PDB file of C-alpha atoms and ligand atoms in Angstrom:
ATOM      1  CA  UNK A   1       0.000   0.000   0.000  1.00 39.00           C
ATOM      2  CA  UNK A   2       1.418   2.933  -1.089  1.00 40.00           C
ATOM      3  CA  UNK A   3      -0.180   5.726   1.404  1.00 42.00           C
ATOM      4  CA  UNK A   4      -2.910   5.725   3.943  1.00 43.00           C
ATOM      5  CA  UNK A   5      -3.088   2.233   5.805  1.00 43.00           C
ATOM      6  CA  UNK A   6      -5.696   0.893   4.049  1.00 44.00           C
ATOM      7  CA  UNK A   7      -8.742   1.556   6.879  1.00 43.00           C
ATOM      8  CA  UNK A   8     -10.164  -1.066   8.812  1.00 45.00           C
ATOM      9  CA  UNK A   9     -13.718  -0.256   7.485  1.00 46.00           C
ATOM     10  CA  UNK A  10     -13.039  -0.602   4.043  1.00 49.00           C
ATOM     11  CA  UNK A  11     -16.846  -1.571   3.695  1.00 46.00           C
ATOM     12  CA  UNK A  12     -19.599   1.039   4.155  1.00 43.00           C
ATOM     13  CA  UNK A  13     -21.776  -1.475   5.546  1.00 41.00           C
ATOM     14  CA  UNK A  14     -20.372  -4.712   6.719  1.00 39.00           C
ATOM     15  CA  UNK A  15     -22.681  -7.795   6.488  1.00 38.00           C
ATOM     16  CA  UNK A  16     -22.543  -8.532  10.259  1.00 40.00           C
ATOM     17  CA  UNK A  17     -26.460  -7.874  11.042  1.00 39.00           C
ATOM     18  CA  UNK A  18     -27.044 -11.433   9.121  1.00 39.00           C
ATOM     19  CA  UNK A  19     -25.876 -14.615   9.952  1.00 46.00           C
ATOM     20  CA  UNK A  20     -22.759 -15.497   7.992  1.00 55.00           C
ATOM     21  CA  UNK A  21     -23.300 -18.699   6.165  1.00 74.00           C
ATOM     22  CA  UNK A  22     -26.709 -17.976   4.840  1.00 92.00           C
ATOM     23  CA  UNK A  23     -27.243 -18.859   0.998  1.00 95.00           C
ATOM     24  CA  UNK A  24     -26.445 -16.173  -0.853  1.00 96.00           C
ATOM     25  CA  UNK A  25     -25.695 -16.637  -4.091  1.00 97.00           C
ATOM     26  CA  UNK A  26     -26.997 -20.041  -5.554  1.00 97.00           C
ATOM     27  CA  UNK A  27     -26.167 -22.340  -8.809  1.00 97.00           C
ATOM     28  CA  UNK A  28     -28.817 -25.516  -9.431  1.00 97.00           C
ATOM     29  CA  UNK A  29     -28.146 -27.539 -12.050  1.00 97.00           C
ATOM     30  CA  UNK A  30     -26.553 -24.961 -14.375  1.00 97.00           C
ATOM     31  CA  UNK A  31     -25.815 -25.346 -17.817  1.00 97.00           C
ATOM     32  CA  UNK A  32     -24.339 -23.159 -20.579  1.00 98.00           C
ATOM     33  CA  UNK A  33     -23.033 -24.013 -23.793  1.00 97.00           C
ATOM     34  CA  UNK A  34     -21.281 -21.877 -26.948  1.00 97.00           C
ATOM     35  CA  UNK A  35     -22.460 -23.432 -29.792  1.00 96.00           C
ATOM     36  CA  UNK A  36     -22.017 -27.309 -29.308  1.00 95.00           C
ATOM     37  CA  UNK A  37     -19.389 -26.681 -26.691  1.00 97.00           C
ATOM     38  CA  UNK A  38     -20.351 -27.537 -23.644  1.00 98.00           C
ATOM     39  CA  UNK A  39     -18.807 -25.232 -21.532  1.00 98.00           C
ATOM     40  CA  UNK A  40     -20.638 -25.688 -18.115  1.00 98.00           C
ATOM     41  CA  UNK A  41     -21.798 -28.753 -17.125  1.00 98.00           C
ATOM     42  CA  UNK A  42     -24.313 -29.230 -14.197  1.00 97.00           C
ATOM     43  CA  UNK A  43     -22.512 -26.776 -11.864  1.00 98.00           C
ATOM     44  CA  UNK A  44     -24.404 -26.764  -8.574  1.00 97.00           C
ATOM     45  CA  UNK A  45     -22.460 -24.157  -6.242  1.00 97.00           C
ATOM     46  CA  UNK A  46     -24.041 -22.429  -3.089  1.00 97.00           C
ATOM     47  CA  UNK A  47     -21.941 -19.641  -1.508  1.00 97.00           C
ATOM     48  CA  UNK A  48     -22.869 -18.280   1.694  1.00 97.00           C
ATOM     49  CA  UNK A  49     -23.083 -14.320   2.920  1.00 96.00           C
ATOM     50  CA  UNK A  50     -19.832 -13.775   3.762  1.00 96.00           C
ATOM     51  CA  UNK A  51     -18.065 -16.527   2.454  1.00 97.00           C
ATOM     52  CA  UNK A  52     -14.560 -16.510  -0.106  1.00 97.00           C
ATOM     53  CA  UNK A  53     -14.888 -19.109  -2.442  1.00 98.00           C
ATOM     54  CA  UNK A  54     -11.539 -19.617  -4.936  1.00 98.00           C
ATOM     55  CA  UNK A  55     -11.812 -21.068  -8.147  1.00 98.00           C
ATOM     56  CA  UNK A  56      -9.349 -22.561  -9.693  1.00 97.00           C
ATOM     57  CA  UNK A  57      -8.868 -24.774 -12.609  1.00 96.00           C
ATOM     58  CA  UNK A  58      -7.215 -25.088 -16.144  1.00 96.00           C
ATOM     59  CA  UNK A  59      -7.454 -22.544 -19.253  1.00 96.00           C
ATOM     60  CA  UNK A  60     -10.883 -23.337 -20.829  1.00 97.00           C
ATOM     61  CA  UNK A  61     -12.527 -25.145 -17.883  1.00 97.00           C
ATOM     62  CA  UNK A  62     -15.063 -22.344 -17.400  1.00 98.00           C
ATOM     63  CA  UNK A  63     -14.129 -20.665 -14.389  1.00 98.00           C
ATOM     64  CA  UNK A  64     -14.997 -17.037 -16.322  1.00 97.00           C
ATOM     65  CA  UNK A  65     -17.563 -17.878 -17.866  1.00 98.00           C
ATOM     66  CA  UNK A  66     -19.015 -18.813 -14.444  1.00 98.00           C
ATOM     67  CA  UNK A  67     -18.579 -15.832 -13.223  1.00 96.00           C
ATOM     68  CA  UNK A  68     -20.244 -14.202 -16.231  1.00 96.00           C
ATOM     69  CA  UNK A  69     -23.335 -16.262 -15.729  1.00 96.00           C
ATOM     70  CA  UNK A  70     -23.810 -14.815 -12.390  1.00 96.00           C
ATOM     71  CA  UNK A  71     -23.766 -11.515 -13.073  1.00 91.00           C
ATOM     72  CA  UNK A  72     -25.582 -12.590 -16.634  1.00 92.00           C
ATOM     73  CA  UNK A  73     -23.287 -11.359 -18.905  1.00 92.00           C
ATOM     74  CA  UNK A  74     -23.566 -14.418 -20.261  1.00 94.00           C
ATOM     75  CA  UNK A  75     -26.866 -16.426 -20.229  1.00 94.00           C
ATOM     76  CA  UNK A  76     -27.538 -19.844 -19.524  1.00 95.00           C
ATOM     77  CA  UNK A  77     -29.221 -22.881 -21.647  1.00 95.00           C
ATOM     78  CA  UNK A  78     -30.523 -24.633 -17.891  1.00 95.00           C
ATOM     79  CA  UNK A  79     -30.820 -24.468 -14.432  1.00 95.00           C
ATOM     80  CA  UNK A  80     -31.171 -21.537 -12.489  1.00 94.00           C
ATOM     81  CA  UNK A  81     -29.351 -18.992 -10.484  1.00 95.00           C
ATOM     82  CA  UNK A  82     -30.374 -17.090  -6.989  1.00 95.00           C
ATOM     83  CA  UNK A  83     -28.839 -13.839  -5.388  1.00 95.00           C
ATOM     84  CA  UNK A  84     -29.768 -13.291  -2.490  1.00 94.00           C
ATOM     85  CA  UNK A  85     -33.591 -15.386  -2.939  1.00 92.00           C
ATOM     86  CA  UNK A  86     -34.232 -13.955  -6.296  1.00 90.00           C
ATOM     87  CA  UNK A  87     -33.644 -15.525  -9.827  1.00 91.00           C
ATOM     88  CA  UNK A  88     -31.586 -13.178 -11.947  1.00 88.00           C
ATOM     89  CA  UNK A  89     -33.566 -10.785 -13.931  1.00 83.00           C
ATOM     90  CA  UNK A  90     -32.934 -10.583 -17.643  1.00 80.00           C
ATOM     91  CA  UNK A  91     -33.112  -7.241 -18.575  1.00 78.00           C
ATOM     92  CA  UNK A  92     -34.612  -3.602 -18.163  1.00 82.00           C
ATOM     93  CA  UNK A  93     -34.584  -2.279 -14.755  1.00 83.00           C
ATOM     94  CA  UNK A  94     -34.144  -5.505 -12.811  1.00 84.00           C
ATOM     95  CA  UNK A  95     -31.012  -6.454 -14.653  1.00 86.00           C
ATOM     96  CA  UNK A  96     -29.559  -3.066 -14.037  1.00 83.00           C
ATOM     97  CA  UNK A  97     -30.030  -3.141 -10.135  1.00 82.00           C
ATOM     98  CA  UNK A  98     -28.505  -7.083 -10.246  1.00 84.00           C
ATOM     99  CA  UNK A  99     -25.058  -6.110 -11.920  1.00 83.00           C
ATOM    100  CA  UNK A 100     -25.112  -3.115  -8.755  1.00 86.00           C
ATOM    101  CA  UNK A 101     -25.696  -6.397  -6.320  1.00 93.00           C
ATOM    102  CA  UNK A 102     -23.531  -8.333  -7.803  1.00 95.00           C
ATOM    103  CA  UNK A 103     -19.745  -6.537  -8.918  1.00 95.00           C
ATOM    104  CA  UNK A 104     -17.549  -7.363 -11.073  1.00 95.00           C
ATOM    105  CA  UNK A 105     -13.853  -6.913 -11.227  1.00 96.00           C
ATOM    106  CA  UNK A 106     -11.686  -8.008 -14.617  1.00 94.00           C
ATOM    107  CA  UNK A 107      -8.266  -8.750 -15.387  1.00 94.00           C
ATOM    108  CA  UNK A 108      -8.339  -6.311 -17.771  1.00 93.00           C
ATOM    109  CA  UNK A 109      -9.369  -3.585 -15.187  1.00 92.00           C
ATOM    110  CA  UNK A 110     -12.054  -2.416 -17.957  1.00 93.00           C
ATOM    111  CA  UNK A 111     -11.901   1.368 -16.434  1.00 96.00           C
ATOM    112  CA  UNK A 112     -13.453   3.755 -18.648  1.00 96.00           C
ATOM    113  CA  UNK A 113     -10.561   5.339 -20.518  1.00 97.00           C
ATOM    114  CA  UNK A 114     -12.328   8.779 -21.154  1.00 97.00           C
ATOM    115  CA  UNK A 115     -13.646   9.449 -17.169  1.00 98.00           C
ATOM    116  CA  UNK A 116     -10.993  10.827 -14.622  1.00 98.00           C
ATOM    117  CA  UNK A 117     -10.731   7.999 -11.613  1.00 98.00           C
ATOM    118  CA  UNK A 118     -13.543   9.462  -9.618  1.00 98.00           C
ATOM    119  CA  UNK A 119     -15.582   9.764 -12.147  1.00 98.00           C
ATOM    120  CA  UNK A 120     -14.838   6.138 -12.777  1.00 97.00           C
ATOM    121  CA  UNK A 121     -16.366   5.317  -9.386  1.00 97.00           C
ATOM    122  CA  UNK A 122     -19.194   7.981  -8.953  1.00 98.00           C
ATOM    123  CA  UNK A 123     -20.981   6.979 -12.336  1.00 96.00           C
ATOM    124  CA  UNK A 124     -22.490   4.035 -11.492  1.00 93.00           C
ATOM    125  CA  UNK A 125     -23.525   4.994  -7.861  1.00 94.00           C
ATOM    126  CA  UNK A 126     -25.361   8.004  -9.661  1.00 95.00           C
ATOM    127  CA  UNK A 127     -26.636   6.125 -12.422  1.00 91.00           C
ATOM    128  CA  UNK A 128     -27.758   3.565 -10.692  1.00 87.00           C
ATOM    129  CA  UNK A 129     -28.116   4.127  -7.204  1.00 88.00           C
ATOM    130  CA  UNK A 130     -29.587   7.419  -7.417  1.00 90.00           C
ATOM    131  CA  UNK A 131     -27.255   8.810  -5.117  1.00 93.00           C
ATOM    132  CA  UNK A 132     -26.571  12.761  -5.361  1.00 96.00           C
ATOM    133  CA  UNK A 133     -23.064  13.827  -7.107  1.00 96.00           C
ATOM    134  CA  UNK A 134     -22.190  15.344  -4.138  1.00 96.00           C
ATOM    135  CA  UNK A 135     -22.641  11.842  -1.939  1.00 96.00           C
ATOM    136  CA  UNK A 136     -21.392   9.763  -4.517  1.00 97.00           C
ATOM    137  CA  UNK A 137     -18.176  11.726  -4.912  1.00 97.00           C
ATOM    138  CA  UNK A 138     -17.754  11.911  -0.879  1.00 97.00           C
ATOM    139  CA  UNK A 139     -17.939   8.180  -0.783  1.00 97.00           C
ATOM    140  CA  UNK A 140     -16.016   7.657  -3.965  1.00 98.00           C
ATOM    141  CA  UNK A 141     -13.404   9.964  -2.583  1.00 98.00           C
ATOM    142  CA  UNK A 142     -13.574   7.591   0.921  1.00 97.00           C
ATOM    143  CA  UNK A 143     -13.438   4.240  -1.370  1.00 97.00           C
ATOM    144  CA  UNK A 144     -10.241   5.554  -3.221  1.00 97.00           C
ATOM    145  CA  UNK A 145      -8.432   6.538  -0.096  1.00 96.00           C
ATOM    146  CA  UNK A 146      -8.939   3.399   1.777  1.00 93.00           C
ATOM    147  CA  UNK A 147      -7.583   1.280  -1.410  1.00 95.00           C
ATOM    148  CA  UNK A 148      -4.691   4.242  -1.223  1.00 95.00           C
ATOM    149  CA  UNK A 149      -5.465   6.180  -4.826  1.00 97.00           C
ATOM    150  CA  UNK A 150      -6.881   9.282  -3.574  1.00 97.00           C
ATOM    151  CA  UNK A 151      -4.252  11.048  -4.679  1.00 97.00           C
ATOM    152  CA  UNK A 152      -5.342  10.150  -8.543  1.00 97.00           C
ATOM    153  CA  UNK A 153      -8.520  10.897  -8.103  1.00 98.00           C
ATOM    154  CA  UNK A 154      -8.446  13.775 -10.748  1.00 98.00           C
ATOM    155  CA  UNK A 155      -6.116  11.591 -13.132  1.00 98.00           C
ATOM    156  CA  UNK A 156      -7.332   9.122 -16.239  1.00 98.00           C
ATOM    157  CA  UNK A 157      -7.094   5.563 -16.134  1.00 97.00           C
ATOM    158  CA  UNK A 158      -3.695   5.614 -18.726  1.00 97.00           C
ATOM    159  CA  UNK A 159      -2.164   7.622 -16.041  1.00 97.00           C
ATOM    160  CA  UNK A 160      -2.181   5.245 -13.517  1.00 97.00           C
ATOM    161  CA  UNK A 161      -0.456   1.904 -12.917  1.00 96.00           C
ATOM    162  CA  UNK A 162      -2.002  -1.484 -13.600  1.00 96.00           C
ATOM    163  CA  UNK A 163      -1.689  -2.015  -9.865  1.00 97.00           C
ATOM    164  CA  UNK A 164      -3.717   1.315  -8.991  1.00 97.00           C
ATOM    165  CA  UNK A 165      -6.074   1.009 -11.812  1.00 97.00           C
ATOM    166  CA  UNK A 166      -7.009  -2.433 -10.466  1.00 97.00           C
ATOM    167  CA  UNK A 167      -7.622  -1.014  -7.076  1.00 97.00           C
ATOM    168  CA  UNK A 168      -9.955   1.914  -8.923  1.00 98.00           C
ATOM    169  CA  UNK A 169     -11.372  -1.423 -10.298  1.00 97.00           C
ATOM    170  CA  UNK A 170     -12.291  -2.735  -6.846  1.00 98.00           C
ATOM    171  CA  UNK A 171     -13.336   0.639  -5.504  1.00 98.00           C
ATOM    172  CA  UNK A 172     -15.846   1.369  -8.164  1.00 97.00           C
ATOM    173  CA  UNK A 173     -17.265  -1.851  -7.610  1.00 96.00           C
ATOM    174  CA  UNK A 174     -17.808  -1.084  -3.774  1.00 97.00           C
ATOM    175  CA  UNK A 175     -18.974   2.023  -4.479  1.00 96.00           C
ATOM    176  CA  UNK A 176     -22.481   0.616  -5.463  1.00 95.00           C
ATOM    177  CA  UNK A 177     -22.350  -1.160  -2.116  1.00 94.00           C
ATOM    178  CA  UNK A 178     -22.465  -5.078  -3.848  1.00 96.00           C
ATOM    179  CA  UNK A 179     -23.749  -7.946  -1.761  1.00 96.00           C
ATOM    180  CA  UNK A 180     -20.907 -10.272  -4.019  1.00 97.00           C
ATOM    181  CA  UNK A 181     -18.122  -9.220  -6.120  1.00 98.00           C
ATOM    182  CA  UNK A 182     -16.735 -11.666  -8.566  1.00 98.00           C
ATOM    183  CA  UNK A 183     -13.022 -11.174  -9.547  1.00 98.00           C
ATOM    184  CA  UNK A 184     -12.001 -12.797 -12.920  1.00 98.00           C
ATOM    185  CA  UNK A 185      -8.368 -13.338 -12.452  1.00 97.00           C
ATOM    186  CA  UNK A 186      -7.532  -9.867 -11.059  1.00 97.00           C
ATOM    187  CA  UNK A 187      -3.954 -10.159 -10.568  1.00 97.00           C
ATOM    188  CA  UNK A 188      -2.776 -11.783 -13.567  1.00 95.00           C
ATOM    189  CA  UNK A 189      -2.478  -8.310 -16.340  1.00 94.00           C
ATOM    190  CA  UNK A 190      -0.134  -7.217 -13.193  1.00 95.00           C
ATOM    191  CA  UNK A 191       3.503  -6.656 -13.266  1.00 93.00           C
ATOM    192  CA  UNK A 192       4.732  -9.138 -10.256  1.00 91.00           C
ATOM    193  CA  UNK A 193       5.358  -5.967  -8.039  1.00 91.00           C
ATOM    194  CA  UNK A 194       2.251  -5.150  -8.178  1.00 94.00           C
ATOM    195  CA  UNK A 195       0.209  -8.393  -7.769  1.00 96.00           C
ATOM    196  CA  UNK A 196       0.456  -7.611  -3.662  1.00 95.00           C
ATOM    197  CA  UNK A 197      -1.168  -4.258  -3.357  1.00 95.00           C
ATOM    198  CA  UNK A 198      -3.660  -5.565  -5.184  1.00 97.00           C
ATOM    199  CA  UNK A 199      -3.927  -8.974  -3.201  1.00 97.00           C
ATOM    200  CA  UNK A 200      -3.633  -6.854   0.364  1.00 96.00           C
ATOM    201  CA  UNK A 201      -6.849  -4.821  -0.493  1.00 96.00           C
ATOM    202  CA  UNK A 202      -8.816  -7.914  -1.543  1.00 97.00           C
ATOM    203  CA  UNK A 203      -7.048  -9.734   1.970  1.00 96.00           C
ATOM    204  CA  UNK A 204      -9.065  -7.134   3.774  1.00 95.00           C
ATOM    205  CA  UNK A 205     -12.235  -7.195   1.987  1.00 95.00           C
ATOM    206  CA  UNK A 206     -12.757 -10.892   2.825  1.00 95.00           C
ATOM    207  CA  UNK A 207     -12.013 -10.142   6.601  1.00 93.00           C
ATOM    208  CA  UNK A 208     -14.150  -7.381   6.743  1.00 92.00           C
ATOM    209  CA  UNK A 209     -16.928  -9.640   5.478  1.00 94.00           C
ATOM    210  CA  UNK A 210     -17.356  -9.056   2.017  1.00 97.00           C
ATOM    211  CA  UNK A 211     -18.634 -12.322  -0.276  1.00 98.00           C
ATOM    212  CA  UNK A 212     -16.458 -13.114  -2.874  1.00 98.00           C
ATOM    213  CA  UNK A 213     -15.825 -15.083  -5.709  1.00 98.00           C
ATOM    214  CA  UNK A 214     -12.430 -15.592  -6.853  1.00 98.00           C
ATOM    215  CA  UNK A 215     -10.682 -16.835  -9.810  1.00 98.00           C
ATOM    216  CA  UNK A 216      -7.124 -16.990  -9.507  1.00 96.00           C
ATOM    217  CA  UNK A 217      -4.214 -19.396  -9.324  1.00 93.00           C
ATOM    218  CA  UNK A 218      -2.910 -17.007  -6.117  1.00 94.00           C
ATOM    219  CA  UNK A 219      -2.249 -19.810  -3.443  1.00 91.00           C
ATOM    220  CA  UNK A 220      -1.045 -17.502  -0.957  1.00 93.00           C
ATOM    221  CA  UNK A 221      -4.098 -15.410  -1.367  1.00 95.00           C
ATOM    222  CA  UNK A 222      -6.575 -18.474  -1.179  1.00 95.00           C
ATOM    223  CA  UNK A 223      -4.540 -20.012   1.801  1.00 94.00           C
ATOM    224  CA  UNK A 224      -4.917 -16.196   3.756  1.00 93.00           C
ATOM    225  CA  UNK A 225      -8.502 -15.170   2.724  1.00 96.00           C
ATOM    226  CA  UNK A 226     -10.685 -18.256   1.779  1.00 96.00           C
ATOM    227  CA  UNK A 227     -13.088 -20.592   2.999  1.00 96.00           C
ATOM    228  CA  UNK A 228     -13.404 -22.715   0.389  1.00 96.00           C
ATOM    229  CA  UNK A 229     -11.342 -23.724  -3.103  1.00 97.00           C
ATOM    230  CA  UNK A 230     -13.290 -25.052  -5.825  1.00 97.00           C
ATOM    231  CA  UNK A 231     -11.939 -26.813  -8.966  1.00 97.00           C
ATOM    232  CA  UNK A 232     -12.971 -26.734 -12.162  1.00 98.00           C
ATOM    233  CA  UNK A 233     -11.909 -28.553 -14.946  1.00 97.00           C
ATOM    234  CA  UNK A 234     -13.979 -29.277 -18.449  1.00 97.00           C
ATOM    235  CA  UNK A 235     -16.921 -27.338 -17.197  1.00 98.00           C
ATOM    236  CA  UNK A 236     -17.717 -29.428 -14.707  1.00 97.00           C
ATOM    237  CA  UNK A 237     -16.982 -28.779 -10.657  1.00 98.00           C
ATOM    238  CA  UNK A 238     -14.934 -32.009  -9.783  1.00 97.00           C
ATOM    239  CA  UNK A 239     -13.874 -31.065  -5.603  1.00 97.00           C
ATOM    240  CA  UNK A 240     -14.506 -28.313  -3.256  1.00 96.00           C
ATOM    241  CA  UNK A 241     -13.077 -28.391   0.065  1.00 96.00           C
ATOM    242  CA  UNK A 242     -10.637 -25.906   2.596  1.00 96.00           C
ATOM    243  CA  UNK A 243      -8.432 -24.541   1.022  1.00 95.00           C
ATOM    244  CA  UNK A 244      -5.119 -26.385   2.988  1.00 94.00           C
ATOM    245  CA  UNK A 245      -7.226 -29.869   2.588  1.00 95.00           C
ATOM    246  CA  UNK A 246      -7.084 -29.072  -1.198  1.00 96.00           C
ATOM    247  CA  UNK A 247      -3.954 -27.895  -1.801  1.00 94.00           C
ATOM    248  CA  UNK A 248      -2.414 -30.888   0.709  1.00 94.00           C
ATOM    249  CA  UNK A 249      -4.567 -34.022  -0.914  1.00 94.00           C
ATOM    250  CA  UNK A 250      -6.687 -33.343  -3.795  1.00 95.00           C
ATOM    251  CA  UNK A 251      -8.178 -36.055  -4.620  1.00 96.00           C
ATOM    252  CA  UNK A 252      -8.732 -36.265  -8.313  1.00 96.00           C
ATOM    253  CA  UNK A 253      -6.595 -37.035 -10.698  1.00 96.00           C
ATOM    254  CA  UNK A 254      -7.248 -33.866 -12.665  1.00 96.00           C
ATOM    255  CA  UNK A 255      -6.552 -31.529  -9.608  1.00 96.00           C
ATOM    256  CA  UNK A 256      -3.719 -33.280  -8.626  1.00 96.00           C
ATOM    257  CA  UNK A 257      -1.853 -32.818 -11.824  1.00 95.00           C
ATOM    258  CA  UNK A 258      -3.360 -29.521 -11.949  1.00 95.00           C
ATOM    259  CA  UNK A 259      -1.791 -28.381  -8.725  1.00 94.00           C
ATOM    260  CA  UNK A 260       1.398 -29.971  -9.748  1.00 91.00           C
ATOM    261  CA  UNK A 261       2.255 -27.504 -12.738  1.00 89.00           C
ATOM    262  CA  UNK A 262       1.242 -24.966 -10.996  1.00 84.00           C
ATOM    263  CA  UNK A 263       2.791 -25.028  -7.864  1.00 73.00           C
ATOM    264  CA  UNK A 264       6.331 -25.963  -9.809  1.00 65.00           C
ATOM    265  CA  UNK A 265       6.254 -23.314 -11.784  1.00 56.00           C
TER     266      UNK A 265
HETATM  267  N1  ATP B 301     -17.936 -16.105 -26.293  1.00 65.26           N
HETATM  268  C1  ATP B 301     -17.533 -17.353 -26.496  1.00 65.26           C
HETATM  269  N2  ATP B 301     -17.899 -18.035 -27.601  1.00 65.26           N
HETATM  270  C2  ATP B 301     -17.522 -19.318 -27.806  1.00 65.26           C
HETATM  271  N3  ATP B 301     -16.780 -20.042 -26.942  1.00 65.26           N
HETATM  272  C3  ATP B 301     -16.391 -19.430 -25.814  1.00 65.26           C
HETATM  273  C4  ATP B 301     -16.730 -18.059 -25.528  1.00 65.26           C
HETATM  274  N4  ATP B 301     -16.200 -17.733 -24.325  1.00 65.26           N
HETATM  275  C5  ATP B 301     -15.550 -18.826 -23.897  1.00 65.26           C
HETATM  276  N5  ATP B 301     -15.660 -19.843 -24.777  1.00 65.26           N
HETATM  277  C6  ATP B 301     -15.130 -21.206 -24.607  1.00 65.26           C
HETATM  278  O1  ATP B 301     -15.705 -21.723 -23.420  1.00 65.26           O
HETATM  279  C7  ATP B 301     -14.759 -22.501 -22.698  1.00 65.26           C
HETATM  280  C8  ATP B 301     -14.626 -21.925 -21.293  1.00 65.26           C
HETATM  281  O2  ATP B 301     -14.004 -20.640 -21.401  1.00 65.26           O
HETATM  282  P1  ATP B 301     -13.696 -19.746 -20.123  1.00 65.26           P
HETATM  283  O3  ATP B 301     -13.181 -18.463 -20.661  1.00 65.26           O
HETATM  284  O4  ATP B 301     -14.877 -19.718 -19.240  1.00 65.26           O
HETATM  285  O5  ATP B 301     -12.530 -20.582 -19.445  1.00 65.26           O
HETATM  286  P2  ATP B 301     -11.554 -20.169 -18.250  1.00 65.26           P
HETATM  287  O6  ATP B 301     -11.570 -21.302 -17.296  1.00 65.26           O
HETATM  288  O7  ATP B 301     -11.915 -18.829 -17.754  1.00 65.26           O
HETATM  289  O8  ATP B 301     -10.136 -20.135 -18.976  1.00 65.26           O
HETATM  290  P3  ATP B 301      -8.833 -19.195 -18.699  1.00 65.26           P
HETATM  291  O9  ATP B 301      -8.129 -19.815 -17.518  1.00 65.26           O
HETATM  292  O10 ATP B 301      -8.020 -19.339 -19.947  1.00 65.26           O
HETATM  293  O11 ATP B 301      -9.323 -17.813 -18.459  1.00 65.26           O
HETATM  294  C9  ATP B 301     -13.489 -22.472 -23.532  1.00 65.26           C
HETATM  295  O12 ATP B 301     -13.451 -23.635 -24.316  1.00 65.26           O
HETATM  296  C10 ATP B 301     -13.641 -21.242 -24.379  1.00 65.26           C
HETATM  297  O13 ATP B 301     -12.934 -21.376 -25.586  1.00 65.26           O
HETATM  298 MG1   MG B 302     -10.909 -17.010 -17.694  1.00 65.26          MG
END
C-alpha cells in the first residue's frame, strides 16, 4: 500500500447484522453451452453471505464464464441462479439493479478510458443508485483513499499503474455497495510488483466480510482469505473443500496434476 493504511472499514456497511453462512448466491443444475461446446456442465455451487470461495482450474474449464453467468453477462441454456432469494432478472430495470448487487472486477481492469478515476467510481452509484453527485463523490473519494489512490482521483485511467487502476477497479465496484463481487483473475495483467497491493486490499475485503468469488491461481491469497477452493476442470466442478485440505490431498486425478504444474512453476 502505497499511502494511507488501508482503513479497517473498508466496507460502508459490513454484512454482520445477518448470519454469515446464509445462501447467498446459488447455482442448481446450471448449464451453458457456446455453440455445441459444452462449456458448463451441471454446476451446482451455493456460496454463503460472507463466504470466499476460490476457483481454480485449467485454461478453458469455465471458471470465467461462471462468473459471467452470475452476473448474466452471459446467459444460460438450464438451471437456475439465486442472489440473495431472487432468480436473476434478464433485462430492463431488474437487470440493471442485479449487476449493482452483484460486482464485477476483470483482469483487464475495464476502467473507462475517457472518465478521470472518480468519475470512474461515482458513475455508477449516480446512475444507478440514485445517489446525489455530491454523496457519490464523498464516498467515492472515501473508497479511493482506503484502497490508497486518492491522490489520482483527478487523473485518467492511462495515467495510472495497472496495480492502482485495479484497485480503482475494486473501488468502483464497492462504491455501489455489492452484496458479491466476482473477480475474474484480477492479478494476472499485473507486473509481479504489483500483484500484492492488489492482493492486500482484496485480503481485507474478505475479513471485513465481504462475499467473494475468486478466480485466480494465487495460493497464498486463497490459503490467507478463503473458505473454500473449488476446482474446475472441463466445465464441470470435480472437488470443493478448505483450502489447505485441497492444496495438501486433492483427490482427483485432474486436480492433482493440476496443482502440480502450478505449484512448480
Ligand atoms: N464467447 C464465447 N464463444 C464461444 N466459446 C467461448 C466463448 N467464451 C468462452 N468460450 C469457450 O468456453 C470454454 C470456457 O471458457 P472460459 O473463458 O470460461 O474458461 P476459463 O476457465 O476462464 O479459462 P482461462 O483460464 O483461460 O481464463 C473455452 O473452451 C472457451 O474457448
Ligand atoms: Mg478465464
Amino acid at each position: 500500500m502505497t499511502e494511507s493504511n488501508p482503513a479497517d472499514d473498508l466496507l460502508p456497511t459490513p454484512h454482520t447484522s445477518v448470519a454469515v453462512g446464509e445462501p447467498l448466491v446459488v447455482l442448481t443444475d446450471v448449464d451453458k453451452y457456446f455453440g455445441d461446446l459444452h462449456v458448463l456442465k451441471n454446476i451446482n455451487l451455493t456460496v454463503g453471505r460472507g463466504e470466499v470461495v476460490v476457483v481454480i482450474g485449467p485454461s478453458g474449464s469455465g471458471k470465467s464464464t461462471l462468473c459471467r453467468s452470475i452476473n448474466r453477462l452471459e446467459t444460460i441454456q438450464s438451471g437456475g441462479i439465486m442472489i440473495d432469494g431472487s432468480p436473476l432478472p434478464s433485462e430492463g430495470k431488474a437487470l440493471a439493479r442485479l449487476r449493482a448487487d452483484v460486482g464485477m472486477v476483470f483482469q483487464q481492469f475495464n476502467l473507462f478510458a475517457h472518465k478521470t478515476i472518480l468519475e470512474n467510481v461515482t458513475l455508477g452509484p449516480v446512475r444507478v443508485r440514485r445517489k446525489s453527485k455530491q454523496e457519490a463523490r464523498a464516498h467515492g473519494m472515501e473508497l479511493l483513499n482506503r484502497v490508497g489512490v486518492g491522490n489520482q482521483a483527478e487523473k485518467y485511467p492511462a495515467q495510472l499503474s495497472g496495480g492502482q487502476q485495479q484497485r480503482v477497479a475494486i473501488a468502483r465496484a464497492l462504491a455501489m455497495d455489492p452484496k458479491v463481487i466476482l473477480f475474474d483473475e484480477p492479478t494476472s495483467a499485473l507486473d509481479p510488483e504489483m500483484i500484492n497491493e492488489v492482493l492486500d486490499v482484496m485480503i481485507q475485503l474478505a475479513q471485513q466480510g465481504m462475499t467473494m468469488i475468486v478466480v485466480t491461481h494465487e495460493m497464498g491469497f486463497a490459503r490467507t482469505a478463503a473458505d473454500r477452493v473449488v476446482f474446475m476442470a472441463d466445465g464441470e466442478i470435480l472437488e470443493e473443500a478448505a483450502p489447505e485440505a485441497f492444496f495438501t490431498s486433492p483427490t482427483t486425478a485432474r486436480a492433482k496434476d493440476f496443482l502440480s504444474k502450478i505449484l512448480t512453476h
